[in-house]
mmCIF file of C-alpha atoms in Angstrom:
data_model
loop_
_atom_site.group_PDB
_atom_site.id
_atom_site.type_symbol
_atom_site.label_atom_id
_atom_site.label_comp_id
_atom_site.label_asym_id
_atom_site.label_seq_id
_atom_site.Cartn_x
_atom_site.Cartn_y
_atom_site.Cartn_z
ATOM 1 C CA MET A 7 0.292 -0.197 0.205
ATOM 2 C CA PRO A 8 1.539 3.736 -1.015
ATOM 3 C CA ASP A 9 2.518 6.194 1.986
ATOM 4 C CA ASP A 10 0.014 9.336 1.852
ATOM 5 C CA ASP A 11 2.352 11.294 0.444
ATOM 6 C CA GLN A 12 3.057 8.521 -2.986
ATOM 7 C CA SER A 13 0.601 8.612 -5.818
ATOM 8 C CA THR A 14 0.203 5.199 -7.509
ATOM 9 C CA PRO A 15 1.232 5.521 -11.017
ATOM 10 C CA ILE A 16 -2.495 5.716 -12.076
ATOM 11 C CA GLU A 17 -2.606 8.887 -10.231
ATOM 12 C CA ALA A 18 0.199 10.178 -11.249
ATOM 13 C CA SER A 19 -0.846 9.238 -14.607
ATOM 14 C CA GLU A 20 -4.244 11.042 -14.226
ATOM 15 C CA ARG A 21 -3.001 14.287 -12.738
ATOM 16 C CA SER A 22 -0.223 14.366 -15.346
ATOM 17 C CA ALA A 23 -2.984 14.148 -17.842
ATOM 18 C CA VAL A 24 -4.584 17.366 -16.481
ATOM 19 C CA GLU A 25 -1.576 18.978 -16.316
ATOM 20 C CA SER A 26 -0.999 18.726 -19.931
ATOM 21 C CA THR A 27 -4.753 19.239 -20.568
ATOM 22 C CA VAL A 28 -4.610 23.092 -18.506
ATOM 23 C CA GLU A 29 -0.810 23.895 -20.639
ATOM 24 C CA GLU A 30 -2.586 23.216 -23.985
ATOM 25 C CA ILE A 31 -5.960 25.432 -22.260
ATOM 26 C CA ASP A 32 -3.405 27.778 -21.655
ATOM 27 C CA ALA A 33 -1.961 27.956 -24.877
ATOM 28 C CA ALA A 34 -5.108 28.391 -26.730
ATOM 29 C CA LEU A 35 -6.549 30.869 -24.707
ATOM 30 C CA LEU A 36 -3.411 33.160 -23.405
ATOM 31 C CA ASP A 37 -2.381 33.347 -27.425
ATOM 32 C CA GLY A 38 1.200 32.554 -26.120
ATOM 33 C CA PRO A 39 3.800 31.172 -23.250
ATOM 34 C CA ARG A 40 4.337 33.351 -20.114
ATOM 35 C CA VAL A 41 7.018 35.069 -20.464
ATOM 36 C CA TYR A 42 6.610 38.531 -18.767
ATOM 37 C CA SER A 43 6.491 39.411 -15.156
ATOM 38 C CA ALA A 44 4.595 42.010 -13.659
ATOM 39 C CA GLN A 45 7.555 44.208 -13.503
ATOM 40 C CA GLU A 46 8.548 43.696 -17.615
ATOM 41 C CA LEU A 47 4.749 44.292 -17.926
ATOM 42 C CA ALA A 48 4.638 48.115 -16.715
ATOM 43 C CA ASP A 49 8.396 48.815 -18.117
ATOM 44 C CA ARG A 50 6.572 48.302 -21.619
ATOM 45 C CA ALA A 51 3.834 49.976 -20.571
ATOM 46 C CA GLY A 52 6.014 52.804 -19.059
ATOM 47 C CA ILE A 53 3.778 53.096 -16.114
ATOM 48 C CA GLY A 54 4.269 51.827 -12.173
ATOM 49 C CA LEU A 55 4.448 48.884 -11.091
ATOM 50 C CA GLU A 56 1.149 49.806 -8.671
ATOM 51 C CA PHE A 57 -1.137 50.329 -11.731
ATOM 52 C CA VAL A 58 0.072 46.810 -13.147
ATOM 53 C CA ARG A 59 -0.984 45.530 -9.848
ATOM 54 C CA GLY A 60 -4.041 47.380 -9.256
ATOM 55 C CA PHE A 61 -5.003 46.214 -13.095
ATOM 56 C CA TRP A 62 -4.808 42.409 -11.892
ATOM 57 C CA SER A 63 -6.248 43.110 -8.358
ATOM 58 C CA THR A 64 -9.594 44.898 -10.009
ATOM 59 C CA LEU A 65 -9.468 42.078 -12.510
ATOM 60 C CA GLY A 66 -10.227 39.586 -9.534
ATOM 61 C CA LEU A 67 -7.243 37.939 -10.786
ATOM 62 C CA PRO A 68 -4.427 37.285 -8.354
ATOM 63 C CA HIS A 69 -0.675 38.697 -9.412
ATOM 64 C CA ALA A 70 2.205 36.987 -8.513
ATOM 65 C CA ASP A 71 5.376 38.804 -7.504
ATOM 66 C CA ALA A 72 6.985 41.568 -9.567
ATOM 67 C CA ASP A 73 9.688 39.214 -10.862
ATOM 68 C CA ASP A 74 7.821 36.140 -11.708
ATOM 69 C CA ARG A 75 6.645 35.557 -15.305
ATOM 70 C CA ILE A 76 3.651 34.710 -15.534
ATOM 71 C CA TYR A 77 2.400 37.137 -18.294
ATOM 72 C CA THR A 78 1.638 36.518 -21.783
ATOM 73 C CA GLU A 79 1.919 38.924 -24.733
ATOM 74 C CA SER A 80 -1.968 39.252 -24.918
ATOM 75 C CA ASP A 81 -1.580 39.959 -20.988
ATOM 76 C CA ALA A 82 0.408 42.860 -21.925
ATOM 77 C CA GLU A 83 -1.363 44.312 -24.475
ATOM 78 C CA ALA A 84 -4.443 44.102 -22.567
ATOM 79 C CA VAL A 85 -2.289 46.400 -19.654
ATOM 80 C CA GLU A 86 -1.315 48.829 -22.383
ATOM 81 C CA ARG A 87 -5.427 49.325 -23.713
ATOM 82 C CA ALA A 88 -6.230 50.444 -20.337
ATOM 83 C CA ALA A 89 -3.045 52.796 -19.588
ATOM 84 C CA ALA A 90 -4.266 54.377 -23.326
ATOM 85 C CA LEU A 91 -7.112 54.899 -21.198
ATOM 86 C CA VAL A 92 -5.577 57.346 -19.225
ATOM 87 C CA ARG A 93 -3.387 58.790 -21.500
ATOM 88 C CA GLU A 94 -4.716 58.927 -24.968
ATOM 89 C CA HIS A 95 -8.848 58.828 -24.225
ATOM 90 C CA GLY A 96 -8.298 61.174 -20.815
ATOM 91 C CA LEU A 97 -10.190 58.737 -18.484
ATOM 92 C CA ASP A 98 -9.778 59.426 -15.153
ATOM 93 C CA LEU A 99 -7.912 56.393 -13.178
ATOM 94 C CA ARG A 100 -10.747 56.003 -11.468
ATOM 95 C CA THR A 101 -13.328 55.076 -14.126
ATOM 96 C CA VAL A 102 -11.072 52.503 -15.889
ATOM 97 C CA ILE A 103 -10.629 50.994 -12.303
ATOM 98 C CA THR A 104 -14.416 50.789 -12.548
ATOM 99 C CA LEU A 105 -14.256 49.500 -16.152
ATOM 100 C CA THR A 106 -11.661 46.852 -15.069
ATOM 101 C CA ARG A 107 -13.678 45.953 -12.632
ATOM 102 C CA SER A 108 -16.641 45.968 -14.217
ATOM 103 C CA LEU A 109 -14.865 43.450 -16.943
ATOM 104 C CA GLY A 110 -13.403 41.176 -14.186
ATOM 105 C CA HIS A 111 -17.173 40.974 -11.899
ATOM 106 C CA THR A 112 -19.008 40.158 -15.212
ATOM 107 C CA SER A 113 -16.350 37.971 -17.039
ATOM 108 C CA ASP A 114 -15.641 35.860 -13.732
ATOM 109 C CA ARG A 115 -19.391 34.931 -13.030
ATOM 110 C CA LEU A 116 -19.652 34.241 -16.784
ATOM 111 C CA ALA A 117 -17.437 31.795 -17.200
ATOM 112 C CA LEU A 118 -17.784 29.766 -13.924
ATOM 113 C CA TRP A 119 -21.756 30.248 -15.409
ATOM 114 C CA GLN A 120 -20.955 28.816 -18.379
ATOM 115 C CA VAL A 121 -18.592 25.762 -17.559
ATOM 116 C CA GLU A 122 -20.763 25.078 -14.594
ATOM 117 C CA ALA A 123 -23.610 23.917 -17.198
ATOM 118 C CA LEU A 124 -21.055 22.303 -19.685
ATOM 119 C CA VAL A 125 -20.434 19.983 -16.775
ATOM 120 C CA GLU A 126 -24.158 19.930 -15.762
ATOM 121 C CA ASP A 127 -24.367 18.749 -19.602
ATOM 122 C CA MET A 128 -21.737 16.229 -19.943
ATOM 123 C CA ALA A 129 -22.941 14.630 -16.159
ATOM 124 C CA THR A 130 -26.284 14.245 -17.813
ATOM 125 C CA ARG A 131 -25.528 13.409 -21.390
ATOM 126 C CA TYR A 132 -22.625 10.452 -20.973
ATOM 127 C CA GLU A 133 -24.040 9.903 -17.300
ATOM 128 C CA LEU A 134 -20.786 10.649 -15.464
ATOM 129 C CA ASP A 135 -19.851 11.076 -11.825
ATOM 130 C CA ASP A 136 -19.205 15.424 -11.519
ATOM 131 C CA PRO A 137 -15.636 14.957 -11.900
ATOM 132 C CA THR A 138 -15.193 12.625 -14.562
ATOM 133 C CA ALA A 139 -17.316 15.459 -16.177
ATOM 134 C CA ARG A 140 -15.493 18.039 -15.188
ATOM 135 C CA LEU A 141 -12.623 16.345 -16.609
ATOM 136 C CA LEU A 142 -14.170 15.973 -19.925
ATOM 137 C CA VAL A 143 -15.319 19.555 -20.066
ATOM 138 C CA LEU A 144 -11.527 20.516 -19.761
ATOM 139 C CA ASP A 145 -10.956 18.338 -22.654
ATOM 140 C CA ARG A 146 -12.843 19.908 -25.095
ATOM 141 C CA LEU A 147 -12.479 23.727 -23.335
ATOM 142 C CA THR A 148 -10.759 24.629 -26.530
ATOM 143 C CA GLU A 149 -12.843 24.127 -28.848
ATOM 144 C CA LEU A 150 -15.784 25.034 -27.198
ATOM 145 C CA ALA A 151 -14.266 28.691 -26.277
ATOM 146 C CA PRO A 152 -13.979 30.513 -29.353
ATOM 147 C CA VAL A 153 -17.684 29.652 -29.936
ATOM 148 C CA LEU A 154 -18.385 30.697 -26.440
ATOM 149 C CA GLU A 155 -15.950 34.226 -26.999
ATOM 150 C CA ALA A 156 -18.079 34.804 -30.313
ATOM 151 C CA GLN A 157 -21.413 34.730 -28.518
ATOM 152 C CA MET A 158 -20.420 36.988 -25.874
ATOM 153 C CA LEU A 159 -18.810 39.859 -28.342
ATOM 154 C CA HIS A 160 -21.850 39.227 -30.248
ATOM 155 C CA SER A 161 -24.003 39.975 -26.742
ATOM 156 C CA TYR A 162 -22.186 42.477 -25.763
ATOM 157 C CA ARG A 163 -22.452 44.410 -29.307
ATOM 158 C CA ARG A 164 -26.344 43.818 -29.099
ATOM 159 C CA GLN A 165 -26.635 45.079 -25.688
ATOM 160 C CA LEU A 166 -23.742 47.612 -26.040
ATOM 161 C CA ALA A 167 -26.220 49.041 -29.545
ATOM 162 C CA ALA A 168 -29.428 48.790 -27.413
ATOM 163 C CA ILE A 169 -28.601 51.349 -24.662
ATOM 164 C CA ALA A 170 -27.537 53.605 -26.976
ATOM 165 C CA GLY A 171 -30.825 52.964 -28.354
ATOM 166 C CA ARG A 172 -32.911 54.047 -25.000
ATOM 167 C CA TYR A 173 -30.223 56.830 -24.325
ATOM 168 C CA ALA A 174 -31.307 58.353 -27.916
ATOM 169 C CA ALA A 175 -35.372 57.750 -27.120
ATOM 170 C CA GLU A 176 -35.310 59.421 -23.948
ATOM 171 C CA PHE A 177 -33.383 62.726 -25.112
ATOM 172 C CA ALA A 178 -35.534 63.201 -28.253
ATOM 173 C CA GLU A 179 -38.532 62.592 -25.909
ATOM 174 C CA VAL A 180 -40.671 66.071 -26.932
ATOM 175 C CA GLY A 181 -41.685 68.462 -24.539
ATOM 176 C CA ASP A 182 -39.949 66.847 -21.626
ATOM 177 C CA PRO A 183 -38.251 69.788 -19.550
ATOM 178 C CA GLY A 184 -35.465 67.803 -17.831
ATOM 179 C CA PRO A 185 -34.977 66.201 -15.242
ATOM 180 C CA ASP A 186 -34.632 68.254 -11.578
ATOM 181 C CA ARG A 187 -30.867 68.075 -10.825
ATOM 182 C CA THR A 188 -31.136 67.297 -7.619
ATOM 183 C CA ALA A 189 -33.144 64.435 -8.567
ATOM 184 C CA LEU A 190 -32.057 60.624 -9.908
ATOM 185 C CA PRO A 191 -31.554 60.601 -13.382
ATOM 186 C CA LEU A 192 -33.296 57.718 -14.890
ATOM 187 C CA PRO A 193 -37.475 57.995 -14.853
ATOM 188 C CA ARG A 194 -37.581 54.060 -14.871
ATOM 189 C CA ALA A 195 -40.188 51.261 -13.438
ATOM 190 C CA VAL A 196 -38.673 49.099 -10.788
ATOM 191 C CA GLY A 197 -40.265 46.015 -9.962
ATOM 192 C CA PHE A 198 -38.691 42.304 -8.204
ATOM 193 C CA ALA A 199 -40.435 39.174 -8.131
ATOM 194 C CA ASP A 200 -39.818 36.997 -4.780
ATOM 195 C CA MET A 201 -39.934 33.269 -4.998
ATOM 196 C CA VAL A 202 -42.925 32.233 -2.366
ATOM 197 C CA SER A 203 -41.905 29.762 -0.389
ATOM 198 C CA PHE A 204 -38.723 28.641 -1.739
ATOM 199 C CA THR A 205 -36.771 27.057 1.575
ATOM 200 C CA ARG A 206 -39.712 25.088 1.660
ATOM 201 C CA ARG A 207 -40.388 24.119 -2.065
ATOM 202 C CA THR A 208 -36.618 23.442 -2.442
ATOM 203 C CA ALA A 209 -36.098 21.571 1.307
ATOM 204 C CA GLY A 210 -34.454 17.905 0.813
ATOM 205 C CA LEU A 211 -32.873 19.042 -3.068
ATOM 206 C CA GLY A 212 -29.955 17.413 -4.705
ATOM 207 C CA SER A 213 -27.432 19.718 -6.185
ATOM 208 C CA THR A 214 -29.459 18.738 -9.389
ATOM 209 C CA ASP A 215 -32.349 18.702 -8.654
ATOM 210 C CA LEU A 216 -32.213 22.240 -7.115
ATOM 211 C CA SER A 217 -30.276 23.289 -10.418
ATOM 212 C CA GLU A 218 -33.363 22.859 -12.327
ATOM 213 C CA PHE A 219 -35.974 24.115 -10.330
ATOM 214 C CA VAL A 220 -33.346 27.610 -9.610
ATOM 215 C CA GLN A 221 -32.697 27.625 -13.526
ATOM 216 C CA ARG A 222 -36.009 27.005 -14.109
ATOM 217 C CA PHE A 223 -37.298 29.859 -12.553
ATOM 218 C CA GLU A 224 -34.849 32.280 -13.706
ATOM 219 C CA ALA A 225 -35.528 30.928 -17.156
ATOM 220 C CA ALA A 226 -39.024 30.947 -17.191
ATOM 221 C CA ALA A 227 -38.344 34.282 -15.549
ATOM 222 C CA ARG A 228 -36.176 36.230 -18.130
ATOM 223 C CA ASP A 229 -38.610 35.263 -20.654
ATOM 224 C CA VAL A 230 -41.591 36.980 -19.177
ATOM 225 C CA VAL A 231 -39.665 40.344 -18.503
ATOM 226 C CA THR A 232 -37.956 40.629 -21.408
ATOM 227 C CA ALA A 233 -41.440 39.394 -24.113
ATOM 228 C CA ALA A 234 -43.144 42.287 -21.594
ATOM 229 C CA GLY A 235 -40.539 44.948 -23.113
ATOM 230 C CA GLY A 236 -38.625 44.923 -19.567
ATOM 231 C CA ARG A 237 -34.985 43.985 -18.889
ATOM 232 C CA VAL A 238 -33.341 41.572 -16.005
ATOM 233 C CA VAL A 239 -31.300 43.126 -14.006
ATOM 234 C CA LYS A 240 -30.080 40.732 -12.020
ATOM 235 C CA THR A 241 -31.261 37.583 -9.720
ATOM 236 C CA ILE A 242 -31.092 37.649 -6.388
ATOM 237 C CA GLY A 243 -30.872 33.851 -4.960
ATOM 238 C CA ASP A 244 -34.773 33.227 -5.201
ATOM 239 C CA ALA A 245 -35.858 36.989 -6.394
ATOM 240 C CA VAL A 246 -35.283 38.969 -9.873
ATOM 241 C CA LEU A 247 -35.486 42.422 -10.097
ATOM 242 C CA PHE A 248 -36.170 44.007 -13.499
ATOM 243 C CA VAL A 249 -36.714 47.612 -14.804
ATOM 244 C CA ALA A 250 -38.851 49.127 -17.595
ATOM 245 C CA ASP A 251 -38.531 52.568 -19.667
ATOM 246 C CA ASP A 252 -42.693 53.343 -18.577
ATOM 247 C CA ALA A 253 -44.949 52.457 -15.908
ATOM 248 C CA ARG A 254 -47.726 50.899 -17.847
ATOM 249 C CA THR A 255 -44.664 48.445 -19.599
ATOM 250 C CA GLY A 256 -43.893 47.743 -15.801
ATOM 251 C CA ALA A 257 -47.476 46.850 -15.243
ATOM 252 C CA ARG A 258 -47.102 44.562 -18.086
ATOM 253 C CA VAL A 259 -43.657 42.677 -16.492
ATOM 254 C CA ALA A 260 -45.712 42.626 -13.025
ATOM 255 C CA LEU A 261 -48.695 41.319 -13.924
ATOM 256 C CA GLY A 262 -47.212 38.908 -16.406
ATOM 257 C CA LEU A 263 -44.433 37.569 -13.926
ATOM 258 C CA ALA A 264 -47.617 36.940 -11.506
ATOM 259 C CA GLU A 265 -49.412 35.327 -13.710
ATOM 260 C CA VAL A 266 -46.440 32.963 -15.490
ATOM 261 C CA LEU A 267 -44.831 31.841 -12.948
ATOM 262 C CA GLY A 268 -48.149 31.214 -10.688
ATOM 263 C CA ARG A 269 -48.818 28.363 -12.612
ATOM 264 C CA GLU A 270 -46.541 24.719 -14.173
ATOM 265 C CA ILE A 271 -44.827 26.638 -17.041
ATOM 266 C CA ASP A 272 -44.632 23.372 -19.281
ATOM 267 C CA SER A 273 -46.269 20.189 -18.978
ATOM 268 C CA GLU A 274 -43.714 17.437 -20.543
ATOM 269 C CA PRO A 275 -42.252 14.827 -18.152
ATOM 270 C CA LEU A 276 -39.253 15.765 -16.137
ATOM 271 C CA ARG A 277 -36.359 13.370 -15.413
ATOM 272 C CA LEU A 278 -36.543 15.245 -11.941
ATOM 273 C CA ALA A 279 -36.187 12.652 -8.787
ATOM 274 C CA GLY A 280 -36.847 13.092 -5.126
ATOM 275 C CA LEU A 281 -38.116 16.277 -5.501
ATOM 276 C CA ALA A 282 -40.006 18.104 -2.643
ATOM 277 C CA ASP A 283 -43.376 18.561 -2.446
ATOM 278 C CA GLY A 284 -44.481 21.439 -4.779
ATOM 279 C CA ALA A 285 -41.499 21.917 -6.296
ATOM 280 C CA ARG A 286 -41.979 20.182 -9.971
ATOM 281 C CA GLY A 287 -43.210 24.099 -10.787
ATOM 282 C CA VAL A 288 -41.992 27.188 -11.029
ATOM 283 C CA THR A 289 -42.820 28.756 -7.472
ATOM 284 C CA PRO A 290 -45.622 30.950 -7.256
ATOM 285 C CA VAL A 291 -43.838 34.883 -6.645
ATOM 286 C CA ARG A 292 -44.965 37.634 -4.670
ATOM 287 C CA VAL A 293 -44.492 41.590 -7.171
ATOM 288 C CA GLY A 294 -43.804 44.669 -6.268
ATOM 289 C CA PHE A 295 -43.243 47.267 -9.236
ATOM 290 C CA VAL A 296 -42.781 51.236 -8.406
ATOM 291 C CA TRP A 297 -42.732 53.966 -11.529
ATOM 292 C CA GLY A 298 -39.677 57.140 -10.100
ATOM 293 C CA ARG A 299 -36.405 58.054 -10.961
ATOM 294 C CA VAL A 300 -33.589 55.772 -10.562
ATOM 295 C CA LEU A 301 -29.705 56.030 -9.805
ATOM 296 C CA SER A 302 -28.297 53.348 -12.700
ATOM 297 C CA ARG A 303 -24.303 51.580 -11.132
ATOM 298 C CA PHE A 304 -22.411 49.326 -11.490
ATOM 299 C CA GLY A 305 -25.380 47.091 -13.808
ATOM 300 C CA ASP A 306 -27.355 47.373 -10.877
ATOM 301 C CA VAL A 307 -30.188 50.177 -9.939
ATOM 302 C CA PHE A 308 -31.268 52.134 -6.901
ATOM 303 C CA GLY A 309 -32.788 54.880 -4.823
ATOM 304 C CA PRO A 310 -36.132 54.895 -2.934
ATOM 305 C CA THR A 311 -37.716 53.631 -5.588
ATOM 306 C CA VAL A 312 -35.698 50.515 -5.664
ATOM 307 C CA ASN A 313 -36.216 50.119 -1.861
ATOM 308 C CA LEU A 314 -40.277 50.512 -1.991
ATOM 309 C CA ALA A 315 -40.201 47.976 -4.576
ATOM 310 C CA ALA A 316 -38.639 45.687 -2.426
ATOM 311 C CA ARG A 317 -40.640 46.353 1.013
ATOM 312 C CA LEU A 318 -44.620 46.078 -1.273
ATOM 313 C CA THR A 319 -43.088 42.625 -2.681
ATOM 314 C CA ASP A 320 -42.485 41.613 0.781
ATOM 315 C CA ILE A 321 -46.432 42.108 2.090
ATOM 316 C CA ALA A 322 -47.813 41.465 -1.588
ATOM 317 C CA GLU A 323 -49.974 38.155 -1.642
ATOM 318 C CA PRO A 324 -48.643 34.961 -3.664
ATOM 319 C CA SER A 325 -49.209 35.774 -7.621
ATOM 320 C CA THR A 326 -50.231 39.250 -6.930
ATOM 321 C CA VAL A 327 -48.824 42.773 -7.511
ATOM 322 C CA LEU A 328 -47.983 45.728 -5.175
ATOM 323 C CA THR A 329 -47.692 49.386 -6.777
ATOM 324 C CA ASP A 330 -47.961 52.395 -4.990
ATOM 325 C CA PRO A 331 -50.299 55.401 -5.355
ATOM 326 C CA VAL A 332 -47.543 57.887 -7.682
ATOM 327 C CA THR A 333 -47.389 54.454 -9.626
ATOM 328 C CA ALA A 334 -51.082 54.138 -9.977
ATOM 329 C CA ALA A 335 -51.553 57.399 -10.576
ATOM 330 C CA ALA A 336 -49.639 57.082 -13.892
ATOM 331 C CA LEU A 337 -51.789 54.136 -14.771
ATOM 332 C CA ALA A 338 -54.889 55.590 -14.239
ATOM 333 C CA ALA A 339 -55.537 56.328 -17.785
ATOM 334 C CA ASP A 340 -54.979 52.666 -18.701
ATOM 335 C CA ASP A 341 -57.898 50.459 -19.192
ATOM 336 C CA SER A 342 -55.668 47.238 -19.797
ATOM 337 C CA VAL A 343 -55.482 47.481 -15.382
ATOM 338 C CA MET A 344 -57.855 47.405 -12.629
ATOM 339 C CA LEU A 345 -56.539 49.401 -9.753
ATOM 340 C CA GLU A 346 -57.744 48.612 -5.763
ATOM 341 C CA ASN A 347 -56.463 50.505 -2.971
ATOM 342 C CA LEU A 348 -55.351 48.855 0.140
ATOM 343 C CA ASP A 349 -55.071 49.795 3.634
ATOM 344 C CA PRO A 350 -52.566 52.040 4.868
ATOM 345 C CA VAL A 351 -49.736 49.417 6.148
ATOM 346 C CA GLU A 352 -46.380 50.811 8.266
ATOM 347 C CA LEU A 353 -43.478 49.830 6.204
ATOM 348 C CA HIS A 354 -39.404 49.606 7.746
ATOM 349 C CA GLY A 355 -37.797 52.227 6.588
ATOM 350 C CA LEU A 356 -40.001 53.896 4.788
ATOM 351 C CA GLY A 357 -43.247 54.653 6.986
ATOM 352 C CA THR A 358 -46.575 54.757 6.637
ATOM 353 C CA VAL A 359 -47.674 53.609 2.420
ATOM 354 C CA GLN A 360 -50.988 52.877 1.107
ATOM 355 C CA PRO A 361 -50.480 49.627 -1.487
ATOM 356 C CA VAL A 362 -52.207 49.413 -4.453
ATOM 357 C CA ARG A 363 -53.364 46.110 -6.008
ATOM 358 C CA LEU A 364 -52.590 45.668 -9.371
ATOM 359 C CA ARG A 365 -54.615 43.083 -11.651
ATOM 360 C CA ALA A 366 -55.524 43.160 -15.550
ATOM 361 C CA SER A 367 -58.763 44.151 -16.595
#
């Protein structure tokens, strides 16, 4: 029997194969060998070492000692592009840090999300255990990465174009006197849809079943939001935060979420075993939405409007939508909705608020 600190020939062989695969992935994804140190990146770009260290930190990647050669030609070019944003485009260094941090945060989550989806696919299709599925993903990553990268670039450019279009539409509004300089800048409908009894519905689920359940919720929610003309800002565990450009669209999104997620999304048999009672369908949700002004930063939205929408969601009944009197007034001329004033309630941090129940007419 081998000592605890020794590997069997088979284990050594497997480890060698994994290391070889990682080297191949490195060569394919990083466009060359690791030949530069952090100090050499700084010297080449004509910047301080702290800039290089800060760049890697805000990307969310570890940085080694200044003289360790772990960086590639593409790494050097990335640092030079970051420096050029300050030198040639006049951006403030803090802005460059924010831009870099957004890339690191988003790409880290995106890469992990996609790799985990591939692992789940391999495990399901080939009936593999998790470690074997991960090894198979490693083997196939170099052939899949270019396709994923091309799709990411296409999606990013489409999203930039969509944002530009929304900005242009807002600035072209006729007769708009312009926002109060002291007010938050963006008029938006903001809403939350929160799963009902998430803990009970998912109690006892294994990782595969829980993943399937959460994916069904998120996919269904995104489909409803985008089909109605809204946009998903983020998912927060068992809730989704959405925005829309006008109150009527926000109402359509909110009512759609309450209606669609309150019933079975499809009736096809699910290949799931051991699901807790009530977990086979997509769970009903409570929905709160409010029309007002928000601040958009870091891919998120902030402000009293967001807080009010969250509090209204907390007190909504399952499969119902609550809003506030200001939003109700904005929807008063909309024949597609019905508004019902409810008794005032005390909301933590917000004081007394009169909820208004929203229904489709």
